[in-house]
mmCIF file of C-alpha atoms in Angstrom:
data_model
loop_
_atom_site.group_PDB
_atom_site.id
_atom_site.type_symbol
_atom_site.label_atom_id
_atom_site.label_comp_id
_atom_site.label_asym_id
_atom_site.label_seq_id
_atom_site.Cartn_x
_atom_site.Cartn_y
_atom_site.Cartn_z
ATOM 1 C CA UNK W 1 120.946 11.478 114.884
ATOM 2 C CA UNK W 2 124.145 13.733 115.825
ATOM 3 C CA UNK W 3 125.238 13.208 112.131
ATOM 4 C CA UNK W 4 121.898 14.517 110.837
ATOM 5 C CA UNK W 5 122.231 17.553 113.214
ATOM 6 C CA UNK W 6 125.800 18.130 112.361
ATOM 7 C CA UNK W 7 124.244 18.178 108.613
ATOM 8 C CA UNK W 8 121.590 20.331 108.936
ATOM 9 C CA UNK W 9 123.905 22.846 111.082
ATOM 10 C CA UNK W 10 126.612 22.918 108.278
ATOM 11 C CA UNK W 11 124.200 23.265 105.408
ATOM 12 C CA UNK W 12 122.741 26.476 107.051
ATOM 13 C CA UNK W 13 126.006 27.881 107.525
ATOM 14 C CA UNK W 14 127.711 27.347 104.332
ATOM 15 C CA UNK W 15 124.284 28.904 102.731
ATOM 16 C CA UNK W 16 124.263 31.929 104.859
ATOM 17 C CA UNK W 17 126.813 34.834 103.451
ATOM 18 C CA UNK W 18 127.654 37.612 105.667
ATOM 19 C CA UNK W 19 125.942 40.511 106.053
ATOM 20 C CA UNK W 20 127.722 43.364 103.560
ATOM 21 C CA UNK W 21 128.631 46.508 105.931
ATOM 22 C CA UNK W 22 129.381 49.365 104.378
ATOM 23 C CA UNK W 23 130.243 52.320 106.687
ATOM 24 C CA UNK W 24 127.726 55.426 106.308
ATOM 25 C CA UNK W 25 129.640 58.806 104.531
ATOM 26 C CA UNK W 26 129.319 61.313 107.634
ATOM 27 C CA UNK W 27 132.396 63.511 106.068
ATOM 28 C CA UNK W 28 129.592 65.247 103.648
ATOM 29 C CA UNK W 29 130.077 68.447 102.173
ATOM 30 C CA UNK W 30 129.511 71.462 104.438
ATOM 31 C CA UNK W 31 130.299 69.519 107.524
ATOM 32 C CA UNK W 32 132.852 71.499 109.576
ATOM 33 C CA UNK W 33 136.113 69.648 110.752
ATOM 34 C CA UNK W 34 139.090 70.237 112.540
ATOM 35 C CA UNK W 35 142.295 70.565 110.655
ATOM 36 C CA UNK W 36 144.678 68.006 112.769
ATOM 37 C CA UNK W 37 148.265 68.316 110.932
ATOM 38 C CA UNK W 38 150.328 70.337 108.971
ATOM 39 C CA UNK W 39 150.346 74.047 109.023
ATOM 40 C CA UNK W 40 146.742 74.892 109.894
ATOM 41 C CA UNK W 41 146.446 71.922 112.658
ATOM 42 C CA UNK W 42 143.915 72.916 114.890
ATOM 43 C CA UNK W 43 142.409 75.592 112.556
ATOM 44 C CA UNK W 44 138.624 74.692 111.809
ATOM 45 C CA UNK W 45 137.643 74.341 108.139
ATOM 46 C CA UNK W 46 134.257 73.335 105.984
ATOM 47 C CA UNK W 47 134.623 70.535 103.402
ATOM 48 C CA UNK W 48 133.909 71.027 100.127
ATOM 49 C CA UNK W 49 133.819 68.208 97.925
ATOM 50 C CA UNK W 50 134.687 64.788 99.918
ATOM 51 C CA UNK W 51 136.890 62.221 97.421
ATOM 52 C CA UNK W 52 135.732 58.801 99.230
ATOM 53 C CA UNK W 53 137.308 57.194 96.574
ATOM 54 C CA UNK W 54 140.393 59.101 95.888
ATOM 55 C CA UNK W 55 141.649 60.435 92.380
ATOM 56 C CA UNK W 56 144.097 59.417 89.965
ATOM 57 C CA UNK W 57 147.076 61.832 92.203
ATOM 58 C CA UNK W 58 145.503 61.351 95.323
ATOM 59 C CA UNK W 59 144.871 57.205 95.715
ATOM 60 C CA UNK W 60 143.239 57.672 99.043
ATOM 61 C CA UNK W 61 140.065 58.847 100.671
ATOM 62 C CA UNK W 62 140.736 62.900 100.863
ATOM 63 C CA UNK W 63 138.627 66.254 100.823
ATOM 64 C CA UNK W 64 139.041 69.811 99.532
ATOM 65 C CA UNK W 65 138.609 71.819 102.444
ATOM 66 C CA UNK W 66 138.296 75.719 102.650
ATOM 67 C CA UNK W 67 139.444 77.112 106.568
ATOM 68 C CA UNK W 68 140.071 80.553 108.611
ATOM 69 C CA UNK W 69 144.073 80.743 108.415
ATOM 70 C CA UNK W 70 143.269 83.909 110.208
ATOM 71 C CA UNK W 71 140.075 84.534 112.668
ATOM 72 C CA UNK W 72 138.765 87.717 113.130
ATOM 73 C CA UNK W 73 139.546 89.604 116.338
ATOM 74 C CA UNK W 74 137.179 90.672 119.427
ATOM 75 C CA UNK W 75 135.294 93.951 118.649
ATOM 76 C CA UNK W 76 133.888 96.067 121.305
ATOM 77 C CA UNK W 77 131.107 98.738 121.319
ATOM 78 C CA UNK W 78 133.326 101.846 121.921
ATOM 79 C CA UNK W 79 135.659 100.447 118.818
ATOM 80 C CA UNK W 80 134.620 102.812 115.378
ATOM 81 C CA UNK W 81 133.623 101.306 112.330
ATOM 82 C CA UNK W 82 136.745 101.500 110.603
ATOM 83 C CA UNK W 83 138.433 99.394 113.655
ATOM 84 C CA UNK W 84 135.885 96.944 113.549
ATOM 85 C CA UNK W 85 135.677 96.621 110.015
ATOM 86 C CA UNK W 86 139.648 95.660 110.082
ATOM 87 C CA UNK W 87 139.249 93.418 113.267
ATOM 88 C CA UNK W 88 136.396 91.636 111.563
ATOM 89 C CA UNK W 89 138.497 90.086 108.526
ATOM 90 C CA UNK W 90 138.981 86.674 108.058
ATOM 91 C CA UNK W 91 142.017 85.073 106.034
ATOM 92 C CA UNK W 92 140.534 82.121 104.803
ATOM 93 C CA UNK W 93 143.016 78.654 103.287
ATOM 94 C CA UNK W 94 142.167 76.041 100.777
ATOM 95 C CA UNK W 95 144.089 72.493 100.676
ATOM 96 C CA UNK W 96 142.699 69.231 99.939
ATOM 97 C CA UNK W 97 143.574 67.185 103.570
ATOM 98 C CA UNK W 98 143.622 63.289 103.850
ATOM 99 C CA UNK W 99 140.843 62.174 105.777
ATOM 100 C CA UNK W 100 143.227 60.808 108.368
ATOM 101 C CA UNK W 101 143.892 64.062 108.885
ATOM 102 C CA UNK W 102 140.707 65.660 109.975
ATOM 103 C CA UNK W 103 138.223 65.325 112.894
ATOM 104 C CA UNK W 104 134.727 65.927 112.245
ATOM 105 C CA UNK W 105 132.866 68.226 114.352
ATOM 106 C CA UNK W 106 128.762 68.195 115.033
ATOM 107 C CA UNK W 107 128.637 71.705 113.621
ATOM 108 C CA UNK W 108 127.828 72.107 109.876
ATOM 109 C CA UNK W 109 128.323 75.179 107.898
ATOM 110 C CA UNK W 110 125.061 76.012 105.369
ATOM 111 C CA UNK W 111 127.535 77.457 102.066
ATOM 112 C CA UNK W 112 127.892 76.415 99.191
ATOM 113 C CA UNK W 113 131.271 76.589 98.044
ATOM 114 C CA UNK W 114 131.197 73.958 95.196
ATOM 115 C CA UNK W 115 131.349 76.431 92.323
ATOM 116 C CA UNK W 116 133.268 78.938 93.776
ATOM 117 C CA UNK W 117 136.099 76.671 95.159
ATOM 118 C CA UNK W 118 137.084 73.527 93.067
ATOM 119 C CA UNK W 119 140.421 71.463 92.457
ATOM 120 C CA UNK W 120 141.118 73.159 89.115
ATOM 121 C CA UNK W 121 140.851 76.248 90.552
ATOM 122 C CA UNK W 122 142.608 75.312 93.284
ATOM 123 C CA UNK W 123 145.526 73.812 91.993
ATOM 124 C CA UNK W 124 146.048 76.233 88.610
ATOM 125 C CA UNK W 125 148.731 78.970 88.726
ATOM 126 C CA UNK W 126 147.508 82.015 89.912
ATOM 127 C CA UNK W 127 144.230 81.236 90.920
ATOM 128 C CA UNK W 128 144.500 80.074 93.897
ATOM 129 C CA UNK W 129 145.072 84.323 95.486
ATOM 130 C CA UNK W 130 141.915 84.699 93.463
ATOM 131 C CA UNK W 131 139.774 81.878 94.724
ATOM 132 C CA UNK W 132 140.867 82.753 98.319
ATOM 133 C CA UNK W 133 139.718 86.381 98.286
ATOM 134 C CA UNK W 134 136.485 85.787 97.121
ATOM 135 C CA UNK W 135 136.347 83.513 99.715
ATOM 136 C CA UNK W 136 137.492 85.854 102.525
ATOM 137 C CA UNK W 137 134.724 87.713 101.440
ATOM 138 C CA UNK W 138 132.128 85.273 101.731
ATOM 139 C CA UNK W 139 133.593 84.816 104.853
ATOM 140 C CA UNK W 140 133.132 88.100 105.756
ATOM 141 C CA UNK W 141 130.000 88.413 105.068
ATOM 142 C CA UNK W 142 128.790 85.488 107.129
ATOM 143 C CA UNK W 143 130.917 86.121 110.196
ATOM 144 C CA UNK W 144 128.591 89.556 110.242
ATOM 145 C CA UNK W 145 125.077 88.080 109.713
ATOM 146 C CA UNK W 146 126.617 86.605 113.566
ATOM 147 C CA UNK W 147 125.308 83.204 111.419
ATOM 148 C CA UNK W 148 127.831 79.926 112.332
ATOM 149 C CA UNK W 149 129.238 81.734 115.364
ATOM 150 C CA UNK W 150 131.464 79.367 116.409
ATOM 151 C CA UNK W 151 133.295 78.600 113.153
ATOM 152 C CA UNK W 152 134.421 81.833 113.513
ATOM 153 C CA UNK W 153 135.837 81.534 116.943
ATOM 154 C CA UNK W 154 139.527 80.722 117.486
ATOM 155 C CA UNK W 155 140.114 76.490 119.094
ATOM 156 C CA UNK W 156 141.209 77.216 123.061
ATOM 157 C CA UNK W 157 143.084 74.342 123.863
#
């Protein structure tokens, strides 16, 4: 009898396989992280295309990430419109960033940056001064629609 149980126990392990877990992808495009080393460490910034897989340079997990460098400064009601409009400028940065590198945040940013910042772009001579202004000004443009307010807003810490 304990032989037959020890049989019937064996044969249901060997015939069960383990259950494949594969971890969910929560670093999506548009989610906003934190920037954790190198020069922009603590700066926030949006993702814009997530490499689970890596690329033929890059063997490991990264993302191309666009970031405020630079936030834009308080404004105040007696300030005039050509103060504000300087105080309100963002200098935005674009680096791809190992995942190991970045904290994700609950926050999501609603742009989409896929055609206007990509790793050719990116990584071409001379483009990269290009790419980044016409991302300061969509930028810009969002920090005034008061849209995504604390993006905008400089880490206290």
């Amino acid at each position: 009898l304990l032989n037959l149980v020890l049989f019937i126990v064996r044969q249901f392990f060997q015939s069960t396989e383990p259950p494949s877990v594969t971890m969910p992808k929560f670093l999506k495009s548009g989610k906003v992280v934190v920037v954790l080393q190198g020069r922009f460490a603590g700066h926030k910034a949006v993702i814009v295309n997530p490499y689970d897989e890596g690329t033929k340079e890059r063997p490991y997990g990264h993302a191309l990430v666009a970031g405020v460098a630079k936030y834009p400064r308080k404004v105040s009601k007696r300030m005039g419109i050509r103060r504000i409009s300087r105080r309100s400028t963002v200098k935005p940065f674009v680096k791809s960033v190992n995942y190991t590198h970045l904290m994700p945040t609950r926050y999501g940013l609603d742009l989409d940056l896929s055609n206007l910042v990509t790793l050719s772009k990116v990584y071409e001579n001379g483009r990269r001064h290009a790419v980044s202004k016409k991302l300061a000004r969509t930028f810009v443009q969002r920090y005034k629609t008061g849209k995504n307010k604390w993006f905008f807003t400089k880490l206290r810490f």
